[in-house]
Short mmCIF file of C-alpha atoms in Angstrom, two decimals:
data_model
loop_
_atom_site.label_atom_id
_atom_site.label_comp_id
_atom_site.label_asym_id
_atom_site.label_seq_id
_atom_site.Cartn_x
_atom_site.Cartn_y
_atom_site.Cartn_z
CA UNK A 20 22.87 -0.59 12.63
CA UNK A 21 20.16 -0.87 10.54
CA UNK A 22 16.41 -1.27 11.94
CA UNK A 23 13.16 -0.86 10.04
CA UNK A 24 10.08 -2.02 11.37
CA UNK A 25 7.00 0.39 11.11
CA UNK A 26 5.62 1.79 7.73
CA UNK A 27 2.83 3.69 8.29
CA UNK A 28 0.72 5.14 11.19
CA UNK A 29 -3.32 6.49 11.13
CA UNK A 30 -4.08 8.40 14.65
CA UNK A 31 -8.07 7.83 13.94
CA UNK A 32 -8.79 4.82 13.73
CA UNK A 33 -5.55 3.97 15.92
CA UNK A 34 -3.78 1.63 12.91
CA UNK A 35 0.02 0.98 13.11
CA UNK A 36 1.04 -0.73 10.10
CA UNK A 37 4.61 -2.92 10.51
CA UNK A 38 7.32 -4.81 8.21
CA UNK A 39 8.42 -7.85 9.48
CA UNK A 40 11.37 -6.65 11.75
CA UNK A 41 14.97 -6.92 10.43
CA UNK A 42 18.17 -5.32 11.68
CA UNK A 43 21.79 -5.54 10.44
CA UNK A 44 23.01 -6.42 13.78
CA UNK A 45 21.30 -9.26 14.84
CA UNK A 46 17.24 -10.29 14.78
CA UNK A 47 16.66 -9.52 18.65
CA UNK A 48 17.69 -6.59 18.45
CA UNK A 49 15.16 -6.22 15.69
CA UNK A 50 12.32 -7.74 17.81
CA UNK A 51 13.06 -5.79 21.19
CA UNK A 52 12.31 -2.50 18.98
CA UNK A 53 9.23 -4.28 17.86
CA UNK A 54 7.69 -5.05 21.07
CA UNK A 55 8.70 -1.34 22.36
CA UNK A 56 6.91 -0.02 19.17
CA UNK A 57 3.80 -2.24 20.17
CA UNK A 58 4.14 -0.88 23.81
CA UNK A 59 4.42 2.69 23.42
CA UNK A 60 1.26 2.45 20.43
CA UNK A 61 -0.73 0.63 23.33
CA UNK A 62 0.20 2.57 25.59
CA UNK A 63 -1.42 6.00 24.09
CA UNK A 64 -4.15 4.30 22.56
CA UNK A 65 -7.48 5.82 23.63
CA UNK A 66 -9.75 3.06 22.68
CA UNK A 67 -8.31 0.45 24.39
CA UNK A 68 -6.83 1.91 27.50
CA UNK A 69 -5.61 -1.02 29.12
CA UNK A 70 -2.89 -1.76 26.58
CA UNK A 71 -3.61 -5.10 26.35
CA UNK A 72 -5.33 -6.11 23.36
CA UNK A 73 -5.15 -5.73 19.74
CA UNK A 74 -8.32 -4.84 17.96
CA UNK A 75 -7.41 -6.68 14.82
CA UNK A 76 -4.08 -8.13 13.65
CA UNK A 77 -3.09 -9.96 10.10
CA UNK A 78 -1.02 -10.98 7.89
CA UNK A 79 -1.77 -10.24 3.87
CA UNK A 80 0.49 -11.85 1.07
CA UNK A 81 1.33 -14.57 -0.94
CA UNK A 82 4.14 -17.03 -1.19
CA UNK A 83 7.08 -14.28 -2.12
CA UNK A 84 7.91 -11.09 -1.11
CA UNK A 85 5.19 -8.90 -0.40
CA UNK A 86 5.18 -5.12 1.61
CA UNK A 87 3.33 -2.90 2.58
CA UNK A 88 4.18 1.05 2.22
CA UNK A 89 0.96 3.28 2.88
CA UNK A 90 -2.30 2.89 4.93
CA UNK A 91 -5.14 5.47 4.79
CA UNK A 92 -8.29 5.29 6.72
CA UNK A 93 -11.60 6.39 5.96
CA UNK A 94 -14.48 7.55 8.46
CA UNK A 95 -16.42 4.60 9.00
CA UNK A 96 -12.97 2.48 9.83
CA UNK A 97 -12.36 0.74 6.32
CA UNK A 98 -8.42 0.05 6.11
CA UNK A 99 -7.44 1.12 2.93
CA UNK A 100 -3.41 -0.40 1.88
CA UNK A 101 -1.12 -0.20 -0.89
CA UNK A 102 2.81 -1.06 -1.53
CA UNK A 103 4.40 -3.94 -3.84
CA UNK A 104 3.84 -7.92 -4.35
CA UNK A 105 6.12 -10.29 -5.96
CA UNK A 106 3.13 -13.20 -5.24
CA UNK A 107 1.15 -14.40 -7.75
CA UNK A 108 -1.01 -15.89 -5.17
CA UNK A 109 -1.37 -12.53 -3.86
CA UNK A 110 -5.01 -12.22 -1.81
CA UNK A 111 -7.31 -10.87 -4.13
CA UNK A 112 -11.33 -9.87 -3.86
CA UNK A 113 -13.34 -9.01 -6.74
CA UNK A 114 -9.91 -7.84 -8.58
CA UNK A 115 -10.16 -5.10 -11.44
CA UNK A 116 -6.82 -6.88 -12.48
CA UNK A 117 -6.82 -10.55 -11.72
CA UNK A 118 -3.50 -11.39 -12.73
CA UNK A 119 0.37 -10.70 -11.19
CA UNK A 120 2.10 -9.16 -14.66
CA UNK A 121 5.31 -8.72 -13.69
CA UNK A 122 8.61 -8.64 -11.39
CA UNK A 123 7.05 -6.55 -9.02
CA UNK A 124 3.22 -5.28 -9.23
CA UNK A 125 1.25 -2.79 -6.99
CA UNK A 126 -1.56 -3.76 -5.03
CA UNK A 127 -4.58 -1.52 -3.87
CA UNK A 128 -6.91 -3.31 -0.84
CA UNK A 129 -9.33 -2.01 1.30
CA UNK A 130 -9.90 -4.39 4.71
CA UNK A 131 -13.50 -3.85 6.06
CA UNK A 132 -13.55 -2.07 9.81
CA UNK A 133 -14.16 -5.14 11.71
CA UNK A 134 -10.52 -5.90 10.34
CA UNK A 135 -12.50 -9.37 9.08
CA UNK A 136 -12.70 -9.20 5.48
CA UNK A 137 -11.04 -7.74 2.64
CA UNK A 138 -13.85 -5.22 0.92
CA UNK A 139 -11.26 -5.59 -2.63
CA UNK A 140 -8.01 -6.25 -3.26
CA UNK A 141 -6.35 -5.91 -7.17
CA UNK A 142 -2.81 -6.02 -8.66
CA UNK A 143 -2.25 -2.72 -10.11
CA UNK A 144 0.83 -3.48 -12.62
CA UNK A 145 2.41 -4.42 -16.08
CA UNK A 146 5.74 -5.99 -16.80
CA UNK A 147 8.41 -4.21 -15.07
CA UNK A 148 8.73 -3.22 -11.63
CA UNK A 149 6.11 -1.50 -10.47
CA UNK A 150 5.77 0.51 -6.78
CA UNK A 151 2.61 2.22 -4.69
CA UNK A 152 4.37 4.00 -2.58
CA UNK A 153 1.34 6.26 -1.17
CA UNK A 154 -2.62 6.37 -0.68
CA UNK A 155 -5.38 8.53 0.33
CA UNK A 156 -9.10 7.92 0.29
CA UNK A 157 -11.91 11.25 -0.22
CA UNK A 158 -15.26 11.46 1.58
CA UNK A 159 -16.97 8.80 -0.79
CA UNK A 160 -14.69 6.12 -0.45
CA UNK A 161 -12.50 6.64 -3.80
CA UNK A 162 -9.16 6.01 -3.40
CA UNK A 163 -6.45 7.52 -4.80
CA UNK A 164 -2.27 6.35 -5.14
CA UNK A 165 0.80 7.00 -6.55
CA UNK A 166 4.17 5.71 -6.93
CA UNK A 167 6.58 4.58 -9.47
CA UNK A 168 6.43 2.33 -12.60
CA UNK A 169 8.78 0.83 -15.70
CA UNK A 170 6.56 -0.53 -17.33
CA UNK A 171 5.46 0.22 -20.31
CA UNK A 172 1.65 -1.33 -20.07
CA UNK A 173 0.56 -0.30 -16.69
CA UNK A 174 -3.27 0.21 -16.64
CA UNK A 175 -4.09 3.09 -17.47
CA UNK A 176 -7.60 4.72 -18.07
CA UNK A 177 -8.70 8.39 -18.87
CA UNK A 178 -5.31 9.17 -19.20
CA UNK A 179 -3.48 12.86 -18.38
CA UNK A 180 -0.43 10.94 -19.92
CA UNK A 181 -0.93 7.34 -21.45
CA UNK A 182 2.26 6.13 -22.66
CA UNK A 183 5.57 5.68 -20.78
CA UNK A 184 8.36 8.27 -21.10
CA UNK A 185 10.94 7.03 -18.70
CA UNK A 186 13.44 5.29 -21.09
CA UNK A 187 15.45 3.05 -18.94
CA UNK A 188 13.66 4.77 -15.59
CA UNK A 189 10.52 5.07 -13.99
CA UNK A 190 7.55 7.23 -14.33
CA UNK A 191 5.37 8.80 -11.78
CA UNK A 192 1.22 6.67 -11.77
CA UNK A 193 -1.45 8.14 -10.30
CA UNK A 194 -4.35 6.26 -9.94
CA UNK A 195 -7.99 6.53 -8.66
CA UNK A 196 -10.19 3.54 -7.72
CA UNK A 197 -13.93 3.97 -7.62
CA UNK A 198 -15.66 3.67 -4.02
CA UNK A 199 -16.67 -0.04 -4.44
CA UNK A 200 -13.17 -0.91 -6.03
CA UNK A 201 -14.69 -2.19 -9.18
CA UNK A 202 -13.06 0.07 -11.93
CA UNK A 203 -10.35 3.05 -12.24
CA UNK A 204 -11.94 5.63 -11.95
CA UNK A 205 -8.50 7.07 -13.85
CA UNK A 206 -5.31 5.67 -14.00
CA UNK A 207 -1.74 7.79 -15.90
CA UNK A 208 1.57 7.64 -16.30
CA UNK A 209 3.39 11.45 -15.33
CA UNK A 210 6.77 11.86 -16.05
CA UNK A 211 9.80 12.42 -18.68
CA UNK A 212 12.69 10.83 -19.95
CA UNK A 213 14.56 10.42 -16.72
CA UNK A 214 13.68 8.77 -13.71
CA UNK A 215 10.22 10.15 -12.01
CA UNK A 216 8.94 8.99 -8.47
CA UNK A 217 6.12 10.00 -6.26
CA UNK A 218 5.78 9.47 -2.39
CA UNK A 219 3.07 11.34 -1.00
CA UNK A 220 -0.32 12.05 -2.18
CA UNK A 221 -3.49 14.16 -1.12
CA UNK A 222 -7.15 14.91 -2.46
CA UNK A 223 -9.42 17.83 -1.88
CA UNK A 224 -12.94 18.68 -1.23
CA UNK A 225 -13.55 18.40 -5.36
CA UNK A 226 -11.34 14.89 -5.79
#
């Protein structure tokens, strides 16, 4: 049996991130494990002791397949979120790319700590398939992820690496967004002839 439900968990702010449940055996099995998930995260969660409430609760995406894969948090409470979109009416706020390029783009948001509003939100992508698979924001609010791409015009800016290397597989992006999500601060391929892949990322004092 196969279940996945939850993606990604931040202790402080309490933020549990969650697929849409699905299980190879049959969907209530899927959704029992949900609701335990739910339980056990209200159950431990210091600011709202009860258990009984959500503080905020969404959905983000467009009209195809859309998931999420990281969540970072930053000290004031801004939600920052990145994984893969196959909508070209993806949600989008003050974009630095406006426009879905390909079979499967990245997307970089940042959700406001009220949970009300969506501070940006951008496609990060080219033609092929490409994946944010991880995120971390520093002290100022820059915010920094990584992941996987095949294509061969992914946005790239003050590059370590600026053209694709990965033949017929993927290369490695890293990418930093400015605090107020209005430009890359850099953005690079990293990788060889073979397939490259990222999944975790983390930034120091310096950025």
């Amino acid at each position: 049996q196969r279940v996945g439900i939850a993606r990604a968990l931040v202790v402080q702010p309490r933020i549990l991130c969650m697929d849409e449940p699905f299980s190879a055996l049959d969907a209530l099995t899927a959704e029992n494990l949900r609701s335990e998930v739910l339980e056990l995260f209200h159950a431990t969660d210091n600011t709202n002791p009860a258990g009984n409430a959500l503080i905020y609760s969404t959905y983000i995406g467009g009209s195809e397949y859309d998931q999420g894969r990281a969540l970072a948090v930053d000290a004031a409470g801004n939600a920052y979120l990145t994984g893969i979109t196959e909508s070209p009416n993806f949600p989008l706020k003050d974009p630095i790319q406006a426009k879905y390029a390909g079979k499967q783009d990245t997307f970089a948001l940042k959700i406001n700590a009220a949970g009300n509003a969506l501070v940006y939100s951008t496609y990060l992508g080219g033609a092929g398939d490409d994946v944010g698979h991880a995120i971390t924001v520093d002290g100022a609010g820059a915010s920094y992820i990584t992941g996987l791409s095949n294509s061969p015009d992914f946005p790239v800016a003050r590059p370590l690496q600026r053209q694709f290397k990965g033949g017929t597989g993927d290369d490695v992006v890293v990418v930093k967004i400015n605090p107020a999500g209005t430009a890359l601060a850099y953005s690079t391929y990293v990788g060889g002839l073979k397939d490259d892949e990222a999944r975790a990322i983390a930034v120091d004092g310096q950025g």
